[in-house]
């Protein structure tokens, strides 16, 4: 199932107590919304938020993918939370505070149990482990390989929060202090065969130029999308992680040129001043497929 997951450019967090904001997320153009039952919900409000989120998922009819960030899987209460929210209209579950592969395997078993209980196909629900400790970041490859349903995995760094405390970096707008970390985690995720790696976060709401530069840096590393905390960030993220018209036109020309060369029995050819071959055409075709989706 994991290899069939669609690429997602923008995954916007929405508080579990504010499910009415899903309309704002969809209006902003988010590819996905993450209904948050963890940090965004005070302890005393979690039971009510769980019911509210489950109802919102069941009532969802739009094209936007829906995820739920549950609470850490360290008690049976969290397992009951999974049972409450599992639904055919749910795309996946975001699991916080993952310590290593064993946590992923536990989440995978619980999700399989929920799928059978709700009559869903095995592997229907994607699993998004959050790498929020030094150990989890170090073991990204093993975490990515722990279950076939793992998708949308990557280094989610930012100002403050668990990752900064765990690693000890000093945040700067350029992101230079986490560049090596994001690069290494991305390589681990790709080596594990996990589809659609996503990064994040940009926490300064009003700094759209900084957000765009950070998103472009993530895209240049190989990430396919980013998590976001505010609807105003979605258009910039979508633009960065989408091929522009010029890129699409070049992909189309490149494919035609390579196909014509192959018909003549040629391999590598000169195309618009660069050497290209079938490998470049494969990448261009994949980019066009993502653009159409």
C-alpha atoms as an extended CHARMM CRD file, in Angstrom:
* protein
*
       293  EXT
         1         1  UNK       CA              0.0000000000        0.0000000000        0.0000000000  PROA      1               0.0000000000
         2         2  UNK       CA              2.7470000000        2.5180000000        0.8790000000  PROA      2               0.0000000000
         3         3  UNK       CA              4.0650000000        2.7280000000       -2.6730000000  PROA      3               0.0000000000
         4         4  UNK       CA              0.6050000000        3.8180000000       -3.8340000000  PROA      4               0.0000000000
         5         5  UNK       CA              0.2860000000        6.7910000000       -1.4680000000  PROA      5               0.0000000000
         6         6  UNK       CA             -0.2900000000       10.0730000000       -3.2700000000  PROA      6               0.0000000000
         7         7  UNK       CA              2.2970000000       12.8020000000       -2.9700000000  PROA      7               0.0000000000
         8         8  UNK       CA              1.1630000000       15.6080000000       -0.6450000000  PROA      8               0.0000000000
         9         9  UNK       CA              2.5910000000       19.0990000000       -0.8830000000  PROA      9               0.0000000000
        10        10  UNK       CA              0.9910000000       20.6820000000        2.1890000000  PROA      10              0.0000000000
        11        11  UNK       CA             -0.2300000000       19.0720000000        5.4190000000  PROA      11              0.0000000000
        12        12  UNK       CA             -1.8980000000       21.6760000000        7.6410000000  PROA      12              0.0000000000
        13        13  UNK       CA             -2.3740000000       21.1510000000       11.3740000000  PROA      13              0.0000000000
        14        14  UNK       CA             -5.8950000000       21.8770000000       12.6630000000  PROA      14              0.0000000000
        15        15  UNK       CA             -6.7100000000       21.7400000000       16.4050000000  PROA      15              0.0000000000
        16        16  UNK       CA             -8.9460000000       18.8280000000       17.2800000000  PROA      16              0.0000000000
        17        17  UNK       CA            -11.2220000000       21.2190000000       19.1440000000  PROA      17              0.0000000000
        18        18  UNK       CA            -11.6520000000       23.3670000000       16.0200000000  PROA      18              0.0000000000
        19        19  UNK       CA            -12.8810000000       20.9290000000       13.3910000000  PROA      19              0.0000000000
        20        20  UNK       CA            -14.8820000000       23.7770000000       11.8340000000  PROA      20              0.0000000000
        21        21  UNK       CA            -11.5400000000       25.1100000000       10.6210000000  PROA      21              0.0000000000
        22        22  UNK       CA            -11.3110000000       22.2380000000        8.1340000000  PROA      22              0.0000000000
        23        23  UNK       CA            -13.2350000000       24.4500000000        5.7270000000  PROA      23              0.0000000000
        24        24  UNK       CA            -10.4910000000       27.0850000000        6.0530000000  PROA      24              0.0000000000
        25        25  UNK       CA             -7.8270000000       24.4600000000        5.4030000000  PROA      25              0.0000000000
        26        26  UNK       CA             -9.6280000000       23.3140000000        2.2600000000  PROA      26              0.0000000000
        27        27  UNK       CA            -10.1930000000       26.8990000000        1.1020000000  PROA      27              0.0000000000
        28        28  UNK       CA             -6.4670000000       27.5860000000        1.5360000000  PROA      28              0.0000000000
        29        29  UNK       CA             -5.7460000000       24.6920000000       -0.8280000000  PROA      29              0.0000000000
        30        30  UNK       CA             -4.1560000000       22.2870000000        1.6340000000  PROA      30              0.0000000000
        31        31  UNK       CA             -3.5780000000       18.8370000000        0.1690000000  PROA      31              0.0000000000
        32        32  UNK       CA             -4.1450000000       17.4030000000        3.6420000000  PROA      32              0.0000000000
        33        33  UNK       CA             -5.2690000000       18.4540000000        7.1130000000  PROA      33              0.0000000000
        34        34  UNK       CA             -3.9160000000       16.9400000000       10.3260000000  PROA      34              0.0000000000
        35        35  UNK       CA             -6.5400000000       17.0690000000       13.0550000000  PROA      35              0.0000000000
        36        36  UNK       CA             -4.4810000000       17.3600000000       16.2200000000  PROA      36              0.0000000000
        37        37  UNK       CA             -5.5610000000       15.5030000000       19.3630000000  PROA      37              0.0000000000
        38        38  UNK       CA             -2.1730000000       15.8540000000       21.0550000000  PROA      38              0.0000000000
        39        39  UNK       CA             -0.4710000000       19.1780000000       21.7780000000  PROA      39              0.0000000000
        40        40  UNK       CA             -3.3600000000       21.3380000000       20.5510000000  PROA      40              0.0000000000
        41        41  UNK       CA             -5.8490000000       19.9070000000       23.0590000000  PROA      41              0.0000000000
        42        42  UNK       CA             -5.7280000000       20.3510000000       26.8640000000  PROA      42              0.0000000000
        43        43  UNK       CA             -5.9860000000       17.1000000000       28.8260000000  PROA      43              0.0000000000
        44        44  UNK       CA             -9.4600000000       17.8410000000       30.1470000000  PROA      44              0.0000000000
        45        45  UNK       CA            -10.7770000000       18.4740000000       26.6200000000  PROA      45              0.0000000000
        46        46  UNK       CA             -9.3590000000       15.3410000000       24.9530000000  PROA      46              0.0000000000
        47        47  UNK       CA            -12.4380000000       13.0570000000       25.3120000000  PROA      47              0.0000000000
        48        48  UNK       CA            -14.7250000000       15.6690000000       23.7640000000  PROA      48              0.0000000000
        49        49  UNK       CA            -12.1720000000       16.4790000000       21.0630000000  PROA      49              0.0000000000
        50        50  UNK       CA            -11.9040000000       12.7920000000       20.1670000000  PROA      50              0.0000000000
        51        51  UNK       CA            -15.6510000000       12.5770000000       19.5950000000  PROA      51              0.0000000000
        52        52  UNK       CA            -15.6230000000       15.8310000000       17.6260000000  PROA      52              0.0000000000
        53        53  UNK       CA            -12.7660000000       14.6660000000       15.3830000000  PROA      53              0.0000000000
        54        54  UNK       CA            -14.3570000000       11.2670000000       14.7540000000  PROA      54              0.0000000000
        55        55  UNK       CA            -17.5790000000       12.9850000000       13.6970000000  PROA      55              0.0000000000
        56        56  UNK       CA            -15.7230000000       15.4160000000       11.4190000000  PROA      56              0.0000000000
        57        57  UNK       CA            -13.8990000000       12.5710000000        9.6600000000  PROA      57              0.0000000000
        58        58  UNK       CA            -17.1310000000       10.6280000000        9.1510000000  PROA      58              0.0000000000
        59        59  UNK       CA            -18.8020000000       13.7110000000        7.6730000000  PROA      59              0.0000000000
        60        60  UNK       CA            -15.9080000000       14.6810000000        5.3920000000  PROA      60              0.0000000000
        61        61  UNK       CA            -16.7510000000       14.7030000000        1.6780000000  PROA      61              0.0000000000
        62        62  UNK       CA            -14.0310000000       16.8530000000        0.1240000000  PROA      62              0.0000000000
        63        63  UNK       CA            -10.8850000000       15.9170000000       -1.7920000000  PROA      63              0.0000000000
        64        64  UNK       CA             -8.5380000000       17.0570000000        0.9760000000  PROA      64              0.0000000000
        65        65  UNK       CA             -6.8370000000       14.1380000000        2.7160000000  PROA      65              0.0000000000
        66        66  UNK       CA             -7.4510000000       13.8200000000        6.4520000000  PROA      66              0.0000000000
        67        67  UNK       CA             -4.9600000000       12.6740000000        9.0770000000  PROA      67              0.0000000000
        68        68  UNK       CA             -5.2530000000       12.6000000000       12.8370000000  PROA      68              0.0000000000
        69        69  UNK       CA             -2.3770000000       13.1840000000       15.2260000000  PROA      69              0.0000000000
        70        70  UNK       CA             -3.1590000000       10.9220000000       18.1410000000  PROA      70              0.0000000000
        71        71  UNK       CA             -1.6100000000       10.9610000000       21.6000000000  PROA      71              0.0000000000
        72        72  UNK       CA              1.5090000000        8.8450000000       22.2790000000  PROA      72              0.0000000000
        73        73  UNK       CA              0.8700000000        5.0970000000       22.1670000000  PROA      73              0.0000000000
        74        74  UNK       CA              1.9660000000        4.4630000000       25.7450000000  PROA      74              0.0000000000
        75        75  UNK       CA             -1.3660000000        3.2880000000       27.1790000000  PROA      75              0.0000000000
        76        76  UNK       CA             -4.5700000000        1.4640000000       26.2450000000  PROA      76              0.0000000000
        77        77  UNK       CA             -6.2700000000        4.8650000000       26.1840000000  PROA      77              0.0000000000
        78        78  UNK       CA             -4.3360000000        5.6380000000       23.0130000000  PROA      78              0.0000000000
        79        79  UNK       CA             -5.4590000000        2.3460000000       21.4890000000  PROA      79              0.0000000000
        80        80  UNK       CA             -9.0590000000        3.2930000000       22.2360000000  PROA      80              0.0000000000
        81        81  UNK       CA             -8.3730000000        6.6260000000       20.5600000000  PROA      81              0.0000000000
        82        82  UNK       CA             -7.3740000000        4.7930000000       17.3830000000  PROA      82              0.0000000000
        83        83  UNK       CA            -10.5540000000        2.7050000000       17.5080000000  PROA      83              0.0000000000
        84        84  UNK       CA            -12.6370000000        5.8640000000       17.8130000000  PROA      84              0.0000000000
        85        85  UNK       CA            -11.1480000000        7.6860000000       14.8270000000  PROA      85              0.0000000000
        86        86  UNK       CA            -10.5260000000        4.8680000000       12.3190000000  PROA      86              0.0000000000
        87        87  UNK       CA            -12.7300000000        5.4370000000        9.2730000000  PROA      87              0.0000000000
        88        88  UNK       CA            -12.7900000000        4.8440000000        5.5280000000  PROA      88              0.0000000000
        89        89  UNK       CA            -12.4810000000        8.6130000000        4.9330000000  PROA      89              0.0000000000
        90        90  UNK       CA             -9.3510000000        8.8500000000        7.1000000000  PROA      90              0.0000000000
        91        91  UNK       CA             -6.0900000000        8.8290000000        5.1300000000  PROA      91              0.0000000000
        92        92  UNK       CA             -3.7200000000        8.1480000000        7.9740000000  PROA      92              0.0000000000
        93        93  UNK       CA             -2.5610000000        8.5630000000       11.5430000000  PROA      93              0.0000000000
        94        94  UNK       CA              0.2960000000       10.7370000000       12.7780000000  PROA      94              0.0000000000
        95        95  UNK       CA              2.0020000000        9.1420000000       15.7910000000  PROA      95              0.0000000000
        96        96  UNK       CA              4.0290000000       11.4630000000       18.0560000000  PROA      96              0.0000000000
        97        97  UNK       CA              6.9700000000       10.6870000000       20.3230000000  PROA      97              0.0000000000
        98        98  UNK       CA              8.0880000000        7.6160000000       18.3570000000  PROA      98              0.0000000000
        99        99  UNK       CA             11.1770000000        6.2110000000       20.0510000000  PROA      99              0.0000000000
       100       100  UNK       CA             12.1260000000        3.5660000000       17.5070000000  PROA      100             0.0000000000
       101       101  UNK       CA             10.9950000000        0.7430000000       15.2000000000  PROA      101             0.0000000000
       102       102  UNK       CA              9.1880000000       -1.1270000000       17.9980000000  PROA      102             0.0000000000
       103       103  UNK       CA              6.7740000000        1.7880000000       18.4100000000  PROA      103             0.0000000000
       104       104  UNK       CA              6.0420000000        1.6870000000       14.6880000000  PROA      104             0.0000000000
       105       105  UNK       CA              5.4130000000       -2.0510000000       14.7620000000  PROA      105             0.0000000000
       106       106  UNK       CA              3.0060000000       -1.5950000000       17.6830000000  PROA      106             0.0000000000
       107       107  UNK       CA              1.1500000000        1.1830000000       15.8530000000  PROA      107             0.0000000000
       108       108  UNK       CA              1.0060000000       -0.9850000000       12.7280000000  PROA      108             0.0000000000
       109       109  UNK       CA             -0.5800000000       -3.8770000000       14.6570000000  PROA      109             0.0000000000
       110       110  UNK       CA             -3.1150000000       -1.5850000000       16.2970000000  PROA      110             0.0000000000
       111       111  UNK       CA             -4.0390000000       -0.0200000000       12.9540000000  PROA      111             0.0000000000
       112       112  UNK       CA             -4.4820000000       -3.4670000000       11.4070000000  PROA      112             0.0000000000
       113       113  UNK       CA             -6.7800000000       -4.3520000000       14.2930000000  PROA      113             0.0000000000
       114       114  UNK       CA             -8.7870000000       -1.1500000000       13.7400000000  PROA      114             0.0000000000
       115       115  UNK       CA             -9.0010000000       -1.7960000000        9.9850000000  PROA      115             0.0000000000
       116       116  UNK       CA            -10.4210000000       -5.2600000000       10.5290000000  PROA      116             0.0000000000
       117       117  UNK       CA            -12.8810000000       -3.9560000000       13.1130000000  PROA      117             0.0000000000
       118       118  UNK       CA            -14.1130000000       -1.2410000000       10.7380000000  PROA      118             0.0000000000
       119       119  UNK       CA            -14.1210000000       -3.4110000000        7.6080000000  PROA      119             0.0000000000
       120       120  UNK       CA            -11.2840000000       -1.5030000000        5.9330000000  PROA      120             0.0000000000
       121       121  UNK       CA             -8.6780000000       -3.0320000000        3.6070000000  PROA      121             0.0000000000
       122       122  UNK       CA             -5.4180000000       -3.9950000000        5.2710000000  PROA      122             0.0000000000
       123       123  UNK       CA             -2.9920000000       -1.0960000000        4.9130000000  PROA      123             0.0000000000
       124       124  UNK       CA             -5.7240000000        1.4770000000        4.1990000000  PROA      124             0.0000000000
       125       125  UNK       CA             -4.4540000000        3.8430000000        6.8990000000  PROA      125             0.0000000000
       126       126  UNK       CA             -1.0490000000        5.4260000000        6.3630000000  PROA      126             0.0000000000
       127       127  UNK       CA              1.2610000000        5.7100000000        9.3540000000  PROA      127             0.0000000000
       128       128  UNK       CA              3.2640000000        8.9130000000        9.8640000000  PROA      128             0.0000000000
       129       129  UNK       CA              5.7960000000        8.5480000000       12.7050000000  PROA      129             0.0000000000
       130       130  UNK       CA              7.0780000000       11.8450000000       14.0790000000  PROA      130             0.0000000000
       131       131  UNK       CA             10.8350000000       11.8360000000       14.7120000000  PROA      131             0.0000000000
       132       132  UNK       CA             11.0050000000       14.0270000000       17.8140000000  PROA      132             0.0000000000
       133       133  UNK       CA             14.0100000000       12.6440000000       19.6730000000  PROA      133             0.0000000000
       134       134  UNK       CA             17.6890000000       12.1940000000       18.8670000000  PROA      134             0.0000000000
       135       135  UNK       CA             17.2280000000        8.4150000000       18.9560000000  PROA      135             0.0000000000
       136       136  UNK       CA             14.3180000000        8.5070000000       16.5170000000  PROA      136             0.0000000000
       137       137  UNK       CA             16.1620000000       10.8200000000       14.1350000000  PROA      137             0.0000000000
       138       138  UNK       CA             19.2060000000        8.5610000000       14.3010000000  PROA      138             0.0000000000
       139       139  UNK       CA             17.0750000000        5.4790000000       13.5510000000  PROA      139             0.0000000000
       140       140  UNK       CA             15.0300000000        7.0290000000       10.7220000000  PROA      140             0.0000000000
       141       141  UNK       CA             15.9120000000        4.2590000000        8.2520000000  PROA      141             0.0000000000
       142       142  UNK       CA             14.8750000000        1.4680000000       10.6210000000  PROA      142             0.0000000000
       143       143  UNK       CA             11.6990000000        3.3430000000       11.5520000000  PROA      143             0.0000000000
       144       144  UNK       CA             10.8580000000        3.7700000000        7.8760000000  PROA      144             0.0000000000
       145       145  UNK       CA             11.3330000000        0.0340000000        7.2400000000  PROA      145             0.0000000000
       146       146  UNK       CA              9.3570000000       -1.1070000000       10.3050000000  PROA      146             0.0000000000
       147       147  UNK       CA              5.9760000000       -1.3120000000        8.5190000000  PROA      147             0.0000000000
       148       148  UNK       CA              4.8090000000       -1.0980000000        4.8790000000  PROA      148             0.0000000000
       149       149  UNK       CA              2.1800000000        1.5160000000        5.7650000000  PROA      149             0.0000000000
       150       150  UNK       CA              4.7930000000        4.1110000000        6.8410000000  PROA      150             0.0000000000
       151       151  UNK       CA              4.6050000000        7.1870000000        4.5780000000  PROA      151             0.0000000000
       152       152  UNK       CA              5.1550000000       10.9570000000        4.6720000000  PROA      152             0.0000000000
       153       153  UNK       CA              8.1570000000       10.5060000000        6.9640000000  PROA      153             0.0000000000
       154       154  UNK       CA             10.8900000000       13.1070000000        7.3180000000  PROA      154             0.0000000000
       155       155  UNK       CA             12.7370000000       15.5280000000        9.5650000000  PROA      155             0.0000000000
       156       156  UNK       CA             10.3200000000       18.0670000000       11.0260000000  PROA      156             0.0000000000
       157       157  UNK       CA             12.5700000000       20.7220000000       12.5120000000  PROA      157             0.0000000000
       158       158  UNK       CA             11.7410000000       24.2230000000       13.6390000000  PROA      158             0.0000000000
       159       159  UNK       CA             12.0740000000       26.8380000000       16.3220000000  PROA      159             0.0000000000
       160       160  UNK       CA             11.5120000000       25.4330000000       19.8090000000  PROA      160             0.0000000000
       161       161  UNK       CA              9.7620000000       22.1470000000       20.3690000000  PROA      161             0.0000000000
       162       162  UNK       CA             10.9660000000       18.6250000000       20.9300000000  PROA      162             0.0000000000
       163       163  UNK       CA             13.5190000000       18.3670000000       18.1210000000  PROA      163             0.0000000000
       164       164  UNK       CA             15.4070000000       21.5280000000       19.0620000000  PROA      164             0.0000000000
       165       165  UNK       CA             15.5610000000       20.3820000000       22.6830000000  PROA      165             0.0000000000
       166       166  UNK       CA             16.6500000000       16.8780000000       21.7010000000  PROA      166             0.0000000000
       167       167  UNK       CA             19.3920000000       17.9000000000       19.2780000000  PROA      167             0.0000000000
       168       168  UNK       CA             20.4470000000       21.1690000000       20.8950000000  PROA      168             0.0000000000
       169       169  UNK       CA             20.6990000000       23.2680000000       17.7340000000  PROA      169             0.0000000000
       170       170  UNK       CA             20.1530000000       27.0310000000       17.8170000000  PROA      170             0.0000000000
       171       171  UNK       CA             17.4710000000       27.9490000000       15.3480000000  PROA      171             0.0000000000
       172       172  UNK       CA             18.1190000000       30.5140000000       12.6020000000  PROA      172             0.0000000000
       173       173  UNK       CA             15.8560000000       31.6470000000        9.7240000000  PROA      173             0.0000000000
       174       174  UNK       CA             18.2780000000       30.2390000000        7.1460000000  PROA      174             0.0000000000
       175       175  UNK       CA             17.9250000000       26.7110000000        8.5130000000  PROA      175             0.0000000000
       176       176  UNK       CA             21.6730000000       26.1430000000        8.1490000000  PROA      176             0.0000000000
       177       177  UNK       CA             21.9090000000       24.4510000000       11.5570000000  PROA      177             0.0000000000
       178       178  UNK       CA             19.4680000000       21.6760000000       10.5280000000  PROA      178             0.0000000000
       179       179  UNK       CA             20.4700000000       21.3040000000        6.8770000000  PROA      179             0.0000000000
       180       180  UNK       CA             22.7220000000       18.2980000000        7.4970000000  PROA      180             0.0000000000
       181       181  UNK       CA             20.1050000000       16.6950000000        9.7450000000  PROA      181             0.0000000000
       182       182  UNK       CA             17.3060000000       17.1180000000        7.2050000000  PROA      182             0.0000000000
       183       183  UNK       CA             19.5710000000       15.7920000000        4.4460000000  PROA      183             0.0000000000
       184       184  UNK       CA             20.5950000000       12.6840000000        6.3810000000  PROA      184             0.0000000000
       185       185  UNK       CA             17.0490000000       11.8490000000        7.4680000000  PROA      185             0.0000000000
       186       186  UNK       CA             15.8310000000       12.2470000000        3.8940000000  PROA      186             0.0000000000
       187       187  UNK       CA             18.5140000000        9.8210000000        2.6750000000  PROA      187             0.0000000000
       188       188  UNK       CA             17.4900000000        7.3290000000        5.3730000000  PROA      188             0.0000000000
       189       189  UNK       CA             13.8230000000        7.6670000000        4.4250000000  PROA      189             0.0000000000
       190       190  UNK       CA             14.5590000000        7.1370000000        0.7270000000  PROA      190             0.0000000000
       191       191  UNK       CA             16.8100000000        4.1760000000        1.5310000000  PROA      191             0.0000000000
       192       192  UNK       CA             13.9500000000        2.6470000000        3.5300000000  PROA      192             0.0000000000
       193       193  UNK       CA             11.6830000000        2.9410000000        0.4990000000  PROA      193             0.0000000000
       194       194  UNK       CA              9.2400000000        5.2790000000        2.2280000000  PROA      194             0.0000000000
       195       195  UNK       CA              7.1750000000        7.2580000000       -0.2940000000  PROA      195             0.0000000000
       196       196  UNK       CA              6.4460000000       10.9660000000       -0.2160000000  PROA      196             0.0000000000
       197       197  UNK       CA              8.8570000000       12.3440000000        2.4250000000  PROA      197             0.0000000000
       198       198  UNK       CA              7.6900000000       15.5880000000        4.0200000000  PROA      198             0.0000000000
       199       199  UNK       CA              9.4950000000       18.1080000000        6.1960000000  PROA      199             0.0000000000
       200       200  UNK       CA              8.5900000000       21.1990000000        8.1950000000  PROA      200             0.0000000000
       201       201  UNK       CA              7.9250000000       23.3300000000       10.1810000000  PROA      201             0.0000000000
       202       202  UNK       CA              7.9600000000       27.0910000000        9.6900000000  PROA      202             0.0000000000
       203       203  UNK       CA              6.5620000000       28.6840000000       12.8490000000  PROA      203             0.0000000000
       204       204  UNK       CA              6.8320000000       32.4180000000       12.0750000000  PROA      204             0.0000000000
       205       205  UNK       CA              3.3510000000       33.1130000000       10.7440000000  PROA      205             0.0000000000
       206       206  UNK       CA              3.9600000000       36.4700000000        9.0760000000  PROA      206             0.0000000000
       207       207  UNK       CA              7.3260000000       35.7060000000        7.4310000000  PROA      207             0.0000000000
       208       208  UNK       CA              6.2130000000       34.2780000000        4.0970000000  PROA      208             0.0000000000
       209       209  UNK       CA              9.5440000000       35.0660000000        2.4170000000  PROA      209             0.0000000000
       210       210  UNK       CA             11.3680000000       33.0380000000        5.0500000000  PROA      210             0.0000000000
       211       211  UNK       CA              8.8430000000       30.2360000000        4.6830000000  PROA      211             0.0000000000
       212       212  UNK       CA              9.3020000000       30.1610000000        0.9140000000  PROA      212             0.0000000000
       213       213  UNK       CA             13.0970000000       30.0500000000        1.2240000000  PROA      213             0.0000000000
       214       214  UNK       CA             12.8920000000       27.2180000000        3.7800000000  PROA      214             0.0000000000
       215       215  UNK       CA             10.4260000000       25.2820000000        1.6010000000  PROA      215             0.0000000000
       216       216  UNK       CA             12.6630000000       25.7240000000       -1.4460000000  PROA      216             0.0000000000
       217       217  UNK       CA             15.5970000000       24.4040000000        0.5770000000  PROA      217             0.0000000000
       218       218  UNK       CA             13.5670000000       21.3340000000        1.5650000000  PROA      218             0.0000000000
       219       219  UNK       CA             12.4610000000       20.7600000000       -2.0060000000  PROA      219             0.0000000000
       220       220  UNK       CA             16.0370000000       21.0300000000       -3.2570000000  PROA      220             0.0000000000
       221       221  UNK       CA             17.0250000000       18.2910000000       -0.7820000000  PROA      221             0.0000000000
       222       222  UNK       CA             14.3550000000       15.9640000000       -2.1780000000  PROA      222             0.0000000000
       223       223  UNK       CA             11.3650000000       16.4430000000        0.1120000000  PROA      223             0.0000000000
       224       224  UNK       CA              7.9830000000       16.3660000000       -1.6210000000  PROA      224             0.0000000000
       225       225  UNK       CA              5.9960000000       18.4860000000        0.8240000000  PROA      225             0.0000000000
       226       226  UNK       CA              5.8580000000       20.2150000000        4.1930000000  PROA      226             0.0000000000
       227       227  UNK       CA              3.7240000000       20.2990000000        7.2860000000  PROA      227             0.0000000000
       228       228  UNK       CA              2.2600000000       23.7000000000        8.1000000000  PROA      228             0.0000000000
       229       229  UNK       CA              0.7280000000       25.4430000000       11.0980000000  PROA      229             0.0000000000
       230       230  UNK       CA             -1.2590000000       28.2630000000        9.4540000000  PROA      230             0.0000000000
       231       231  UNK       CA             -3.5480000000       28.4840000000        6.4000000000  PROA      231             0.0000000000
       232       232  UNK       CA             -1.6240000000       31.4930000000        5.0720000000  PROA      232             0.0000000000
       233       233  UNK       CA              1.4080000000       29.2400000000        4.6000000000  PROA      233             0.0000000000
       234       234  UNK       CA             -0.3550000000       26.7550000000        2.3330000000  PROA      234             0.0000000000
       235       235  UNK       CA             -0.2840000000       28.6650000000       -0.9960000000  PROA      235             0.0000000000
       236       236  UNK       CA              3.4630000000       29.3250000000       -0.7160000000  PROA      236             0.0000000000
       237       237  UNK       CA              4.2040000000       25.6940000000        0.1680000000  PROA      237             0.0000000000
       238       238  UNK       CA              2.0240000000       24.4040000000       -2.6720000000  PROA      238             0.0000000000
       239       239  UNK       CA              3.7480000000       26.7080000000       -5.1410000000  PROA      239             0.0000000000
       240       240  UNK       CA              7.2280000000       25.5930000000       -4.0940000000  PROA      240             0.0000000000
       241       241  UNK       CA              6.4130000000       21.8870000000       -4.2640000000  PROA      241             0.0000000000
       242       242  UNK       CA              4.6240000000       22.1160000000       -7.6140000000  PROA      242             0.0000000000
       243       243  UNK       CA              6.4030000000       22.2860000000      -10.9710000000  PROA      243             0.0000000000
       244       244  UNK       CA              5.8370000000       25.6660000000      -12.6030000000  PROA      244             0.0000000000
       245       245  UNK       CA              4.5700000000       25.9810000000      -16.2110000000  PROA      245             0.0000000000
       246       246  UNK       CA              8.1030000000       26.3980000000      -17.5370000000  PROA      246             0.0000000000
       247       247  UNK       CA              9.2670000000       23.2160000000      -15.8150000000  PROA      247             0.0000000000
       248       248  UNK       CA              6.2520000000       21.2820000000      -17.0890000000  PROA      248             0.0000000000
       249       249  UNK       CA              6.8630000000       22.4660000000      -20.6510000000  PROA      249             0.0000000000
       250       250  UNK       CA             10.5310000000       21.4860000000      -20.4130000000  PROA      250             0.0000000000
       251       251  UNK       CA              9.6210000000       18.0300000000      -19.0620000000  PROA      251             0.0000000000
       252       252  UNK       CA              7.2870000000       17.5270000000      -22.0080000000  PROA      252             0.0000000000
       253       253  UNK       CA              9.9330000000       18.6010000000      -24.5300000000  PROA      253             0.0000000000
       254       254  UNK       CA             12.5540000000       16.4050000000      -22.8870000000  PROA      254             0.0000000000
       255       255  UNK       CA             10.3160000000       13.3270000000      -23.0460000000  PROA      255             0.0000000000
       256       256  UNK       CA              9.6190000000       13.9080000000      -26.7350000000  PROA      256             0.0000000000
       257       257  UNK       CA             13.3330000000       14.3720000000      -27.4790000000  PROA      257             0.0000000000
       258       258  UNK       CA             14.3700000000       11.2170000000      -25.6130000000  PROA      258             0.0000000000
       259       259  UNK       CA             11.5870000000        9.1430000000      -27.1890000000  PROA      259             0.0000000000
       260       260  UNK       CA             12.6060000000       10.3230000000      -30.6660000000  PROA      260             0.0000000000
       261       261  UNK       CA             16.2500000000        9.5160000000      -29.9090000000  PROA      261             0.0000000000
       262       262  UNK       CA             15.3550000000        6.0140000000      -28.7340000000  PROA      262             0.0000000000
       263       263  UNK       CA             13.3800000000        5.4410000000      -31.9210000000  PROA      263             0.0000000000
       264       264  UNK       CA             16.5930000000        6.2400000000      -33.8360000000  PROA      264             0.0000000000
       265       265  UNK       CA             18.5640000000        3.8540000000      -31.6570000000  PROA      265             0.0000000000
       266       266  UNK       CA             20.3380000000        6.6240000000      -29.7530000000  PROA      266             0.0000000000
       267       267  UNK       CA             20.9070000000        6.6840000000      -25.9820000000  PROA      267             0.0000000000
       268       268  UNK       CA             22.1940000000        9.8840000000      -24.4540000000  PROA      268             0.0000000000
       269       269  UNK       CA             21.5420000000       13.0300000000      -26.4930000000  PROA      269             0.0000000000
       270       270  UNK       CA             22.1370000000       16.7480000000      -26.2330000000  PROA      270             0.0000000000
       271       271  UNK       CA             18.9490000000       18.5260000000      -25.2000000000  PROA      271             0.0000000000
       272       272  UNK       CA             18.8560000000       22.3080000000      -24.8110000000  PROA      272             0.0000000000
       273       273  UNK       CA             22.5660000000       22.3760000000      -24.0170000000  PROA      273             0.0000000000
       274       274  UNK       CA             22.5810000000       19.4160000000      -21.5800000000  PROA      274             0.0000000000
       275       275  UNK       CA             23.2660000000       15.7010000000      -21.8860000000  PROA      275             0.0000000000
       276       276  UNK       CA             20.0970000000       13.7170000000      -21.1360000000  PROA      276             0.0000000000
       277       277  UNK       CA             19.0710000000       10.0700000000      -21.3520000000  PROA      277             0.0000000000
       278       278  UNK       CA             16.2320000000        7.7330000000      -20.3830000000  PROA      278             0.0000000000
       279       279  UNK       CA             16.8570000000        8.2490000000      -16.6420000000  PROA      279             0.0000000000
       280       280  UNK       CA             16.0250000000       11.9560000000      -17.0370000000  PROA      280             0.0000000000
       281       281  UNK       CA             12.9170000000       11.0570000000      -19.0460000000  PROA      281             0.0000000000
       282       282  UNK       CA             11.7440000000        8.7080000000      -16.2770000000  PROA      282             0.0000000000
       283       283  UNK       CA             12.0670000000       11.5140000000      -13.7500000000  PROA      283             0.0000000000
       284       284  UNK       CA             10.2380000000       13.9140000000      -16.0820000000  PROA      284             0.0000000000
       285       285  UNK       CA              7.3510000000       11.4600000000      -16.5200000000  PROA      285             0.0000000000
       286       286  UNK       CA              7.0590000000       11.0200000000      -12.7590000000  PROA      286             0.0000000000
       287       287  UNK       CA              7.0000000000       14.7890000000      -12.2520000000  PROA      287             0.0000000000
       288       288  UNK       CA              4.2490000000       15.1810000000      -14.8260000000  PROA      288             0.0000000000
       289       289  UNK       CA              2.1780000000       12.4720000000      -13.1350000000  PROA      289             0.0000000000
       290       290  UNK       CA              2.4870000000       14.2730000000       -9.8000000000  PROA      290             0.0000000000
       291       291  UNK       CA              1.5850000000       17.5670000000      -11.4360000000  PROA      291             0.0000000000
       292       292  UNK       CA             -1.5840000000       16.0800000000      -12.9140000000  PROA      292             0.0000000000
       293       293  UNK       CA             -2.6400000000       14.7230000000       -9.5060000000  PROA      293             0.0000000000
